[in-house]
Tab-separated table of C-alpha atoms and ligand atoms in Angstrom:
chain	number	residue	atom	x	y	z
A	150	UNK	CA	108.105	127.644	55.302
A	151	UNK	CA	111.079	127.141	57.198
A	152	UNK	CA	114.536	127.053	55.060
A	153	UNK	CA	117.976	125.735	56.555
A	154	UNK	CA	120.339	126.079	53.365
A	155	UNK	CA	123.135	128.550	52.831
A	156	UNK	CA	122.916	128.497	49.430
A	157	UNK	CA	120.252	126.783	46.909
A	158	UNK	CA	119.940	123.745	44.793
A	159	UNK	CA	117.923	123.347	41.608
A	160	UNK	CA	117.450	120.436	39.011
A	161	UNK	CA	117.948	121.674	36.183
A	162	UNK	CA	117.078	118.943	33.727
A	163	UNK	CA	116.337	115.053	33.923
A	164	UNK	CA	116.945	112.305	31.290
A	165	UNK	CA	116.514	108.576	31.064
A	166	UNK	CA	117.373	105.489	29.267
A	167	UNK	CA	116.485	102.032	29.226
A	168	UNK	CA	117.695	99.020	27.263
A	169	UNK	CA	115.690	98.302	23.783
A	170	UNK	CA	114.939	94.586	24.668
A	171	UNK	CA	111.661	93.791	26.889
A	172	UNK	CA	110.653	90.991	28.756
A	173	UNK	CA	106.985	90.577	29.306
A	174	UNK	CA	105.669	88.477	31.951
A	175	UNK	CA	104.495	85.913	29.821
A	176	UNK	CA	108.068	85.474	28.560
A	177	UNK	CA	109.068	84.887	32.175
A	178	UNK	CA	106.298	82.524	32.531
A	179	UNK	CA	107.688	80.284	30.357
A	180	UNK	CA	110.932	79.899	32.731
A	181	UNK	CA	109.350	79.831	35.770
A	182	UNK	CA	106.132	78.667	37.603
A	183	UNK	CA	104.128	82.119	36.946
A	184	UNK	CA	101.591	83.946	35.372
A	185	UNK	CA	100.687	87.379	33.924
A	186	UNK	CA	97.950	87.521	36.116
A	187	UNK	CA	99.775	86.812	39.382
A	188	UNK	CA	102.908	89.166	38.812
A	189	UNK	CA	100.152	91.807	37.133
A	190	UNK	CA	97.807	91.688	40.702
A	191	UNK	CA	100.975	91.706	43.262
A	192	UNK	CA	102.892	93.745	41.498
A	193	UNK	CA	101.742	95.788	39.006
A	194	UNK	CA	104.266	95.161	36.626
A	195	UNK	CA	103.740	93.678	32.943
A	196	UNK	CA	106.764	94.023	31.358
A	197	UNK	CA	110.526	95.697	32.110
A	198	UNK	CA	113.631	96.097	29.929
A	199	UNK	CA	116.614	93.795	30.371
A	200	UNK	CA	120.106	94.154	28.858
A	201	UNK	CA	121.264	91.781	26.321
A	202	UNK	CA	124.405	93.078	24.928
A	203	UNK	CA	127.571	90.737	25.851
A	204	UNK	CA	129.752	93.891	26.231
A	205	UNK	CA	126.950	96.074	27.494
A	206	UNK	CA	126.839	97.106	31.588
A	207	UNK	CA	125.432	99.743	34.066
A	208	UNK	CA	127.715	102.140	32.588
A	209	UNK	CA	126.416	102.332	29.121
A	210	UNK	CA	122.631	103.043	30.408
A	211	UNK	CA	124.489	105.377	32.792
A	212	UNK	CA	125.760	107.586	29.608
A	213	UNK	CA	122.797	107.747	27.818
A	214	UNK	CA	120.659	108.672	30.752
A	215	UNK	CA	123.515	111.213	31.074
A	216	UNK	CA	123.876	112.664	27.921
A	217	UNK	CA	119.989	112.662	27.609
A	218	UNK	CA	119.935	115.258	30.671
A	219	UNK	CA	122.811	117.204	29.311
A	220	UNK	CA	120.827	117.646	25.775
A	221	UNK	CA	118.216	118.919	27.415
A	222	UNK	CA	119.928	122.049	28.299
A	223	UNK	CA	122.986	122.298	25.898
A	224	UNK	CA	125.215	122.460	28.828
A	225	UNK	CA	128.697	121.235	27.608
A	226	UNK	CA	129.793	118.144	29.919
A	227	UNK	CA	133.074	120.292	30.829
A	228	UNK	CA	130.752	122.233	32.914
A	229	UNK	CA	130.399	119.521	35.016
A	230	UNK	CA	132.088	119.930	38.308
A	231	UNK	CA	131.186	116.443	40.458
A	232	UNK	CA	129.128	113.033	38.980
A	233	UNK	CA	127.406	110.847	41.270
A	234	UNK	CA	126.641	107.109	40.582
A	235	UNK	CA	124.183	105.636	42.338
A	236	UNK	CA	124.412	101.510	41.356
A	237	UNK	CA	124.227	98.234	42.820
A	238	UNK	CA	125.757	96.857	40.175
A	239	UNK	CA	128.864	98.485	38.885
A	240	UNK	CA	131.162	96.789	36.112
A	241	UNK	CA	133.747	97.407	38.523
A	242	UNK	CA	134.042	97.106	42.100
A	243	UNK	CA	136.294	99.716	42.245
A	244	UNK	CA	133.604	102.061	40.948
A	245	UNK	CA	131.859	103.060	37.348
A	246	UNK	CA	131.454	106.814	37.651
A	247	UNK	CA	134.585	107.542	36.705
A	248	UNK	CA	133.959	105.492	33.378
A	249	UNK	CA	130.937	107.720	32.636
A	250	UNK	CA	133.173	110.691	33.097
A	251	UNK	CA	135.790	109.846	30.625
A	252	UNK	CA	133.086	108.502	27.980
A	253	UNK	CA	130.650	111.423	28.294
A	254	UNK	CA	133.841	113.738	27.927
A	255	UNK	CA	133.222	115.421	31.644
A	256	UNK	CA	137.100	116.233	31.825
A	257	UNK	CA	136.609	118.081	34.866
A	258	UNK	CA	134.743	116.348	36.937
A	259	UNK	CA	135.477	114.331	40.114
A	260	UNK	CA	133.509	111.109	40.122
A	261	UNK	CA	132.472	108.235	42.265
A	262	UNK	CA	129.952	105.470	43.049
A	263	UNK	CA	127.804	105.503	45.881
A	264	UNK	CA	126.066	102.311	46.841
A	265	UNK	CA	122.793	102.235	48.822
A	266	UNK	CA	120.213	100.078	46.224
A	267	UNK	CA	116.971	101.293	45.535
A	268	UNK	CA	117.273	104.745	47.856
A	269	UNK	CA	120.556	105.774	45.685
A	270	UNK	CA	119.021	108.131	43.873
A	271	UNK	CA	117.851	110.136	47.352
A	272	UNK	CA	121.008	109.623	48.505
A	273	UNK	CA	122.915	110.894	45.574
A	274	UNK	CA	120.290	114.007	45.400
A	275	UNK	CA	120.820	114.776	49.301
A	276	UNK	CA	124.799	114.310	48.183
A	277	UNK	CA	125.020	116.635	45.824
A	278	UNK	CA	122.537	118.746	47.754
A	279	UNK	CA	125.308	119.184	50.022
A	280	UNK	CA	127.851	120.102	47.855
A	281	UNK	CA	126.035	122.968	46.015
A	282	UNK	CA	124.681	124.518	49.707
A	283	UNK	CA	128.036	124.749	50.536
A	284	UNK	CA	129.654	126.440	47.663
A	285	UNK	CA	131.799	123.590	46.557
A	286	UNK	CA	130.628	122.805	43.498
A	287	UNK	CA	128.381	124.553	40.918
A	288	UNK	CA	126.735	121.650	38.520
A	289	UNK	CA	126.668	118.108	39.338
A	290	UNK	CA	125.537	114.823	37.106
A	291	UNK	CA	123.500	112.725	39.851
A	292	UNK	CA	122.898	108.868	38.332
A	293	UNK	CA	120.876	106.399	39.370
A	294	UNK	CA	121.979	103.278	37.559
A	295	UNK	CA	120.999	99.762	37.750
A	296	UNK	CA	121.425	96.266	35.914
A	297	UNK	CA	120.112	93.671	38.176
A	298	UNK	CA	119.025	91.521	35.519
A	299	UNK	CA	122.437	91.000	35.971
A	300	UNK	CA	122.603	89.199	39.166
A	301	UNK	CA	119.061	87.902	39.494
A	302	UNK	CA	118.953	83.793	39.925
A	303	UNK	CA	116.569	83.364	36.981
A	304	UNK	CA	114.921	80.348	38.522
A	305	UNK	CA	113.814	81.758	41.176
A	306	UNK	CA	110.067	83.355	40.744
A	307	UNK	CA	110.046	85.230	43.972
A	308	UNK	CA	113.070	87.832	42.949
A	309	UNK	CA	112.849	87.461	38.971
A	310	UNK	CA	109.438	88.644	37.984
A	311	UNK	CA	110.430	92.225	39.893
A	312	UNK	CA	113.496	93.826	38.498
A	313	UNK	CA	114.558	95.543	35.330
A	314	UNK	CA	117.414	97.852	34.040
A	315	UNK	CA	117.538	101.417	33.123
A	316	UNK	CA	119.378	104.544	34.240
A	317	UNK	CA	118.014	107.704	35.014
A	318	UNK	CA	119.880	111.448	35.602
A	319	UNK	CA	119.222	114.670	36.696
A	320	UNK	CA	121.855	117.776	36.390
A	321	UNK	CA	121.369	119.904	39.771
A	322	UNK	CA	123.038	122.990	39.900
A	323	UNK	CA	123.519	125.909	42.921
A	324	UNK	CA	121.773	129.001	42.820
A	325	UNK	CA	120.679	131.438	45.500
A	326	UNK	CA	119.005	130.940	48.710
A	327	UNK	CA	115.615	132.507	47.358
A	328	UNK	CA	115.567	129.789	44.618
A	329	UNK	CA	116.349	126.975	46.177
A	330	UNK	CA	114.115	123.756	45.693
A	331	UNK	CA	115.871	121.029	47.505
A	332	UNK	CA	113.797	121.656	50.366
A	333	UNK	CA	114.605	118.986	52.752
A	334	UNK	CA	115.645	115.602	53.907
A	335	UNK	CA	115.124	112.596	55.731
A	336	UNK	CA	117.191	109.661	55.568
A	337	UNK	CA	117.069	106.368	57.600
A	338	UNK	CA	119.270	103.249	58.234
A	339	UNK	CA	118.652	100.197	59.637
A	340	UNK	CA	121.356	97.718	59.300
A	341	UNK	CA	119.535	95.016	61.842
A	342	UNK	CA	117.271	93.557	58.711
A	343	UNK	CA	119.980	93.933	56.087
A	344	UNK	CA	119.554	90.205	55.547
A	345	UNK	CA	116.224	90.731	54.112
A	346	UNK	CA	117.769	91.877	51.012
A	347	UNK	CA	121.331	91.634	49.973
A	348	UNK	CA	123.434	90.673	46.789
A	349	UNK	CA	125.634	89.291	49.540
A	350	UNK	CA	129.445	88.203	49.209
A	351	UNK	CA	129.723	84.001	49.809
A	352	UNK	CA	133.214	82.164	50.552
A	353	UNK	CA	134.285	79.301	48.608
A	354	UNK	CA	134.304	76.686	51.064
A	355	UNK	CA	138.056	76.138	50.943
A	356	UNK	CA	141.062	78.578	51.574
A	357	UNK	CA	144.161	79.034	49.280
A	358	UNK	CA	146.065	75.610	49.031
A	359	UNK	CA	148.758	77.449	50.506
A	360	UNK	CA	147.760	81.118	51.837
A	361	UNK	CA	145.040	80.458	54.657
A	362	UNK	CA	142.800	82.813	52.900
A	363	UNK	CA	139.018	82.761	51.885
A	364	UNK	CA	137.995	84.304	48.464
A	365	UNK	CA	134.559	84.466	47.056
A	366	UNK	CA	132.173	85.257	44.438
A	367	UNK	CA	128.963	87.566	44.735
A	368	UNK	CA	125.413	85.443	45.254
A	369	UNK	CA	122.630	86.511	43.779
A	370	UNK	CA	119.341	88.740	44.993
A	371	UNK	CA	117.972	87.142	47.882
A	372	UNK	CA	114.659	89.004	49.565
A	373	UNK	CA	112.242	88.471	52.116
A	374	UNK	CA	109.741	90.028	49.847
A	375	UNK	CA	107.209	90.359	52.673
A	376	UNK	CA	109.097	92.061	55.245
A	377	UNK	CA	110.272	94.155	52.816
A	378	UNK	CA	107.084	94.651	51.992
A	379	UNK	CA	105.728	95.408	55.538
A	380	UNK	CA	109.394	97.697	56.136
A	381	UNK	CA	108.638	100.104	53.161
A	382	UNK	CA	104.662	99.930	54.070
A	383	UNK	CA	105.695	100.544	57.742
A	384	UNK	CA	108.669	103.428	57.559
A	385	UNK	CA	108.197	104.894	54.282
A	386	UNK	CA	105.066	107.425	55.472
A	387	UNK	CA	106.642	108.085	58.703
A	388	UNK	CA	109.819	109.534	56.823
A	389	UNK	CA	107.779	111.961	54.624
A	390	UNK	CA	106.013	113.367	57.387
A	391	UNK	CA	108.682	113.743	59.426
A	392	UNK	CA	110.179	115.522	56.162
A	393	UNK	CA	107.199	117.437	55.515
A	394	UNK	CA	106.550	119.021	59.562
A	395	UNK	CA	110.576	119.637	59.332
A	396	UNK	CA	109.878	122.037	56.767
A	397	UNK	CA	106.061	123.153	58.130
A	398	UNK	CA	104.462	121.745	55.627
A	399	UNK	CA	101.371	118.740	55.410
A	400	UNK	CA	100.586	116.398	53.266
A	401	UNK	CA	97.611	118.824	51.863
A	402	UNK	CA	100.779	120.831	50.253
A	403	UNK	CA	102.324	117.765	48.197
A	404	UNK	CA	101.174	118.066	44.410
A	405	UNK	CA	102.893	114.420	43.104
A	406	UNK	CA	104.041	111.525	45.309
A	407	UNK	CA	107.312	109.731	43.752
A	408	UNK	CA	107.908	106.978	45.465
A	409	UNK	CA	110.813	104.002	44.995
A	410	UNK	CA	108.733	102.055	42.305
A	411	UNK	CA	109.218	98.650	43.790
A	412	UNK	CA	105.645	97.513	43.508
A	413	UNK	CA	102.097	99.448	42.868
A	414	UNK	CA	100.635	97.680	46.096
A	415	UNK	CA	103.266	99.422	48.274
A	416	UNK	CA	102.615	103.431	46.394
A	417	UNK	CA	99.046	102.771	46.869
A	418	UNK	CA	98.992	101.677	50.426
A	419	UNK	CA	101.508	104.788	51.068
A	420	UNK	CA	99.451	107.326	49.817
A	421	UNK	CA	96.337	105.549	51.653
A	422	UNK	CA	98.367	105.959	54.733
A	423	UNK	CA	98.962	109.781	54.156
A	424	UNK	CA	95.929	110.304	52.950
A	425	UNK	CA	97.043	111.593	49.658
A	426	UNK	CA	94.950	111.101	46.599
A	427	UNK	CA	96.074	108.275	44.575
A	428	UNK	CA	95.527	110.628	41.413
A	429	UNK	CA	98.831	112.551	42.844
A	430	UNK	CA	101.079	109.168	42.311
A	431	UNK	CA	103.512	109.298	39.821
A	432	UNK	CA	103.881	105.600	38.604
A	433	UNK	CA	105.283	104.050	35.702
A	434	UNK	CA	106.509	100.327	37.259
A	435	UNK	CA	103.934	98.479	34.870
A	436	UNK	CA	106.718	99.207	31.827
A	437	UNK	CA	109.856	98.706	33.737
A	438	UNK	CA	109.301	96.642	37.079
A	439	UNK	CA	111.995	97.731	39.437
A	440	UNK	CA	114.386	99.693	38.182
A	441	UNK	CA	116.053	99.775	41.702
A	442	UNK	CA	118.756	103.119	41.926
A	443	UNK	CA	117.103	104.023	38.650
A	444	UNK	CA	113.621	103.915	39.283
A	445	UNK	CA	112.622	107.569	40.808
A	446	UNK	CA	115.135	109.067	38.238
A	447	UNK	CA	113.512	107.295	35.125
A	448	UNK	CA	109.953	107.606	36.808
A	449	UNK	CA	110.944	111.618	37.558
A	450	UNK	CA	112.294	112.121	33.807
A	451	UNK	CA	109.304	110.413	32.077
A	452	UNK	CA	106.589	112.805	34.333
A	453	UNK	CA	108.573	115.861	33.575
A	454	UNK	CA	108.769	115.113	29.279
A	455	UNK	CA	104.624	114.362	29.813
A	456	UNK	CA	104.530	118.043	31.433
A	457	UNK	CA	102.697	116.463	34.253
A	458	UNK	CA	104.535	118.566	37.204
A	459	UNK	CA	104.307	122.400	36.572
A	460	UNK	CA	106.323	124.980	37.866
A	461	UNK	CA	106.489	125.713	42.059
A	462	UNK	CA	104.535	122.311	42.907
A	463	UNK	CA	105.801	120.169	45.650
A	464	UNK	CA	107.230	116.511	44.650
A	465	UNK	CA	107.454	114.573	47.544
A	466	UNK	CA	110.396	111.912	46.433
A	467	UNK	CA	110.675	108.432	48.652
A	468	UNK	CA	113.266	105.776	47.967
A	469	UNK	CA	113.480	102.643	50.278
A	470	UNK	CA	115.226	99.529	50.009
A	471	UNK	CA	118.808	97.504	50.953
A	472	UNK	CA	120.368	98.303	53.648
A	473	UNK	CA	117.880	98.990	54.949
A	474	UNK	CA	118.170	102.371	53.682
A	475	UNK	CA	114.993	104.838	53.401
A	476	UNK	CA	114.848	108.599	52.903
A	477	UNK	CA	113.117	111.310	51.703
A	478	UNK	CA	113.715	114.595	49.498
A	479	UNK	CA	110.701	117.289	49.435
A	480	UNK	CA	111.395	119.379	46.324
A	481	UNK	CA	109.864	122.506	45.027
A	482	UNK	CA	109.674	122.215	40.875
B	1623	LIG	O1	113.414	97.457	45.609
B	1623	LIG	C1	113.562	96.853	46.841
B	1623	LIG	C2	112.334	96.755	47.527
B	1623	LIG	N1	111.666	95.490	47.250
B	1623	LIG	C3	110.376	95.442	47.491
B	1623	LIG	O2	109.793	96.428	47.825
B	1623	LIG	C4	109.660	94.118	47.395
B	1623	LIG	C5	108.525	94.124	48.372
B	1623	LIG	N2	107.758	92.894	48.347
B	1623	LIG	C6	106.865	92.628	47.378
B	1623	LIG	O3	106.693	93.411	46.450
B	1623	LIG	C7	106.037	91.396	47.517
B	1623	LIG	O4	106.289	90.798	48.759
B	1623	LIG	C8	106.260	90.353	46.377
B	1623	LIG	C9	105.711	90.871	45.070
B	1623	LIG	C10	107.752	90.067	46.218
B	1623	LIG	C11	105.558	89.054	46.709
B	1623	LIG	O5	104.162	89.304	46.894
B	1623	LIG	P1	103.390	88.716	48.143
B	1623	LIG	O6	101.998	89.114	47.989
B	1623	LIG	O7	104.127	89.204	49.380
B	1623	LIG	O8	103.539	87.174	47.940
B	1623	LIG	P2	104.142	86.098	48.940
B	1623	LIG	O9	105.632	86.160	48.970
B	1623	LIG	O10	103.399	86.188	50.245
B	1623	LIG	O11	103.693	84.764	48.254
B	1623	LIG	C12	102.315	84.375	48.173
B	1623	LIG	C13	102.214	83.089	47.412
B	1623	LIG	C14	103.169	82.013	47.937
B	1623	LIG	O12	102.526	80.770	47.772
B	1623	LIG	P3	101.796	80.056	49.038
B	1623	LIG	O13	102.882	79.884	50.057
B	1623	LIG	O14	100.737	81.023	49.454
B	1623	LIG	O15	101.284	78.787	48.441
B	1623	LIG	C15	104.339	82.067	46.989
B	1623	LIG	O16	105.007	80.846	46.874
B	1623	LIG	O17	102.592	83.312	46.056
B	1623	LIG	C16	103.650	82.419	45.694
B	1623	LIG	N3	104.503	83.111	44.754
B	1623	LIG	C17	104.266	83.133	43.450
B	1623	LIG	N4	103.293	82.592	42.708
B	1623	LIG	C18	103.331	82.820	41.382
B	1623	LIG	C19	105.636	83.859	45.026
B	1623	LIG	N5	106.120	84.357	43.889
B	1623	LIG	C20	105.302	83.914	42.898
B	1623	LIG	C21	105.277	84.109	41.508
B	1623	LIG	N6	104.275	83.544	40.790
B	1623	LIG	N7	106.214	84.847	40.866
């Protein structure tokens, strides 16, 4: 197996949360035109979480999810050197890492937000990756946070009966070559089809009375769920193997398949296409719908706590989404 890193990255230790209140699809049936039965058989999901709290955002989720991981392995947050967010939807457009950083007491620790929807988390991972190959840093927080409950139009069926809230973390943290189990990556952008998903920035129709300037408000989701669909169908396998020959490997190596949990119809047709038992998918969308930048982190953290992926075994890790942005990471456990 071929390795191209200087030095080596490891996760150390994953954590989760997710807010307490649940909203079934039945619940959502009763506010739009829908059924249990048709969100359970395209999608599926049956339930996800939603924040409630007036005073409650992205970066609460994103400190429990932190402080979960950090438990884990006693590690003091002042050993922290670097915290990636990975959100959509920050409390702040300035960014909400550095919020986390002050509240889980990770006094020194540079942080900042990185925005690329659902394939955040890959992106943060391959991030940090970076950072610890190098020698720059020795532990980093990577989040993948995300409240879209928050900007969902709640009348409209086609968007509303997929998402849900949570944050997931892992701690990664260098260590030699020999040990290294961020094996590779692949990462992909598209920016022609951006328009088939986007939380997209509208101008009021009038400027300034006296300043001949536009300002503007944030829309809400708006997707072309099936060219999405056909996108992550389409690109998704194409990325792992290109991530799996970079590093000599096949799909006969890959032990669990974590893929972006946007809908069960897209892992399954995946692992059909790579030919990789459906027994080796690691899925938990039925609870929480799309978690978007939190999904693979909060998927990732519940199969580790069930003891499902054992030591040395390839995870093959897929995000997809906005952008459009698609990637993989291949890691050894
Ligand atoms: O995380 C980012 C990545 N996002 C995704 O990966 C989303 C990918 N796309 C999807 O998961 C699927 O496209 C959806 C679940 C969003 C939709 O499933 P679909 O099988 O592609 O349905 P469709 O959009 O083709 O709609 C089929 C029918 C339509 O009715 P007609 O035109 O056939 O009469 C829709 O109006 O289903 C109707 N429909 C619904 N019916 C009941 C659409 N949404 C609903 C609904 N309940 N919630």
């Amino acid at each position: 197996m071929k390795s191209f890193m200087i030095q080596g990255a490891k996760i150390l230790a994953t954590g989760s949360a997710v807010p307490n209140s649940s909203l079934s699809n039945n619940q959502i049936s009763n506010i739009v035109n829908t059924s249990d039965e048709w969100i359970f058989t395209r999608t599926g999901i049956k339930e996800r979480r939603v924040l409630t709290g007036i005073n409650q955002s992205v970066v609460d989720l994103g400190i429990l999810a932190s402080m979960d991981a950090l438990k884990k392995i006693s590690m003091d947050p002042s050993e922290i050197d670097l915290i990636i967010l990975a959100t959509s939807s920050p409390n702040d457009l300035f960014g909400s890492a550095s919020q986390i950083q002050c509240k889980i007491g990770a006094t020194n620790a540079v942080a900042f937000d990185l925005t690329a929807a659902c394939s955040g988390f890959v992106l943060g991972i391959v991030t940090a990756s970076q950072f610890l190959q190098n020698g720059s840093y020795r532990n980093i927080l990577v989040i993948g946070a995300d409240v879209l409950s928050k900007w969902i139009d709640w009348s409209d069926r086609s968007t509303c009966i997929l998402f849900g809230d949570a944050a997931g973390a892992a701690i990664v943290q260098r260590c030699s070559n020999q040990n290294n189990s961020i094996l590779n990556f692949q990462l992909n952008t598209d920016g022609k089809y951006s328009e088939h998903l986007s939380i997209a920035y509208k101008n009021y129709t009038s400027p300034h009375s006296k300043l001949n300037l536009y300002q503007g408000y944030f829309n809400y989701v708006a997707m072309n769920g099936k060219e999405v669909y056909k996108f992550a169908v389409s690109q998704v396998p194409l990325s792992i193997l290109k991530c799996l020959s970079s590093l000599d490997m096949s799909v006969n190596d890959v032990d669990w398949l974590l893929l972006h949990q946007a809908n069960e119809r897209i892992l399954k047709a995946v692992a059909d296409k790579l030919s990789i038992n459906k027994s080796k998918i690691i899925a938990n969308l039925s609870k929480y719908g799309n978690t978007s930048a939190a999904s693979i982190p909060l998927a990732l953290d519940e199969a580790v706590q069930d003891d499902k992926i054992l030591d040395s075994q390839i995870v093959v890790i897929a995000g997809f989404g906005a952008g459009l942005t698609w990637g993989t990471v291949v890691i050894r456990w």
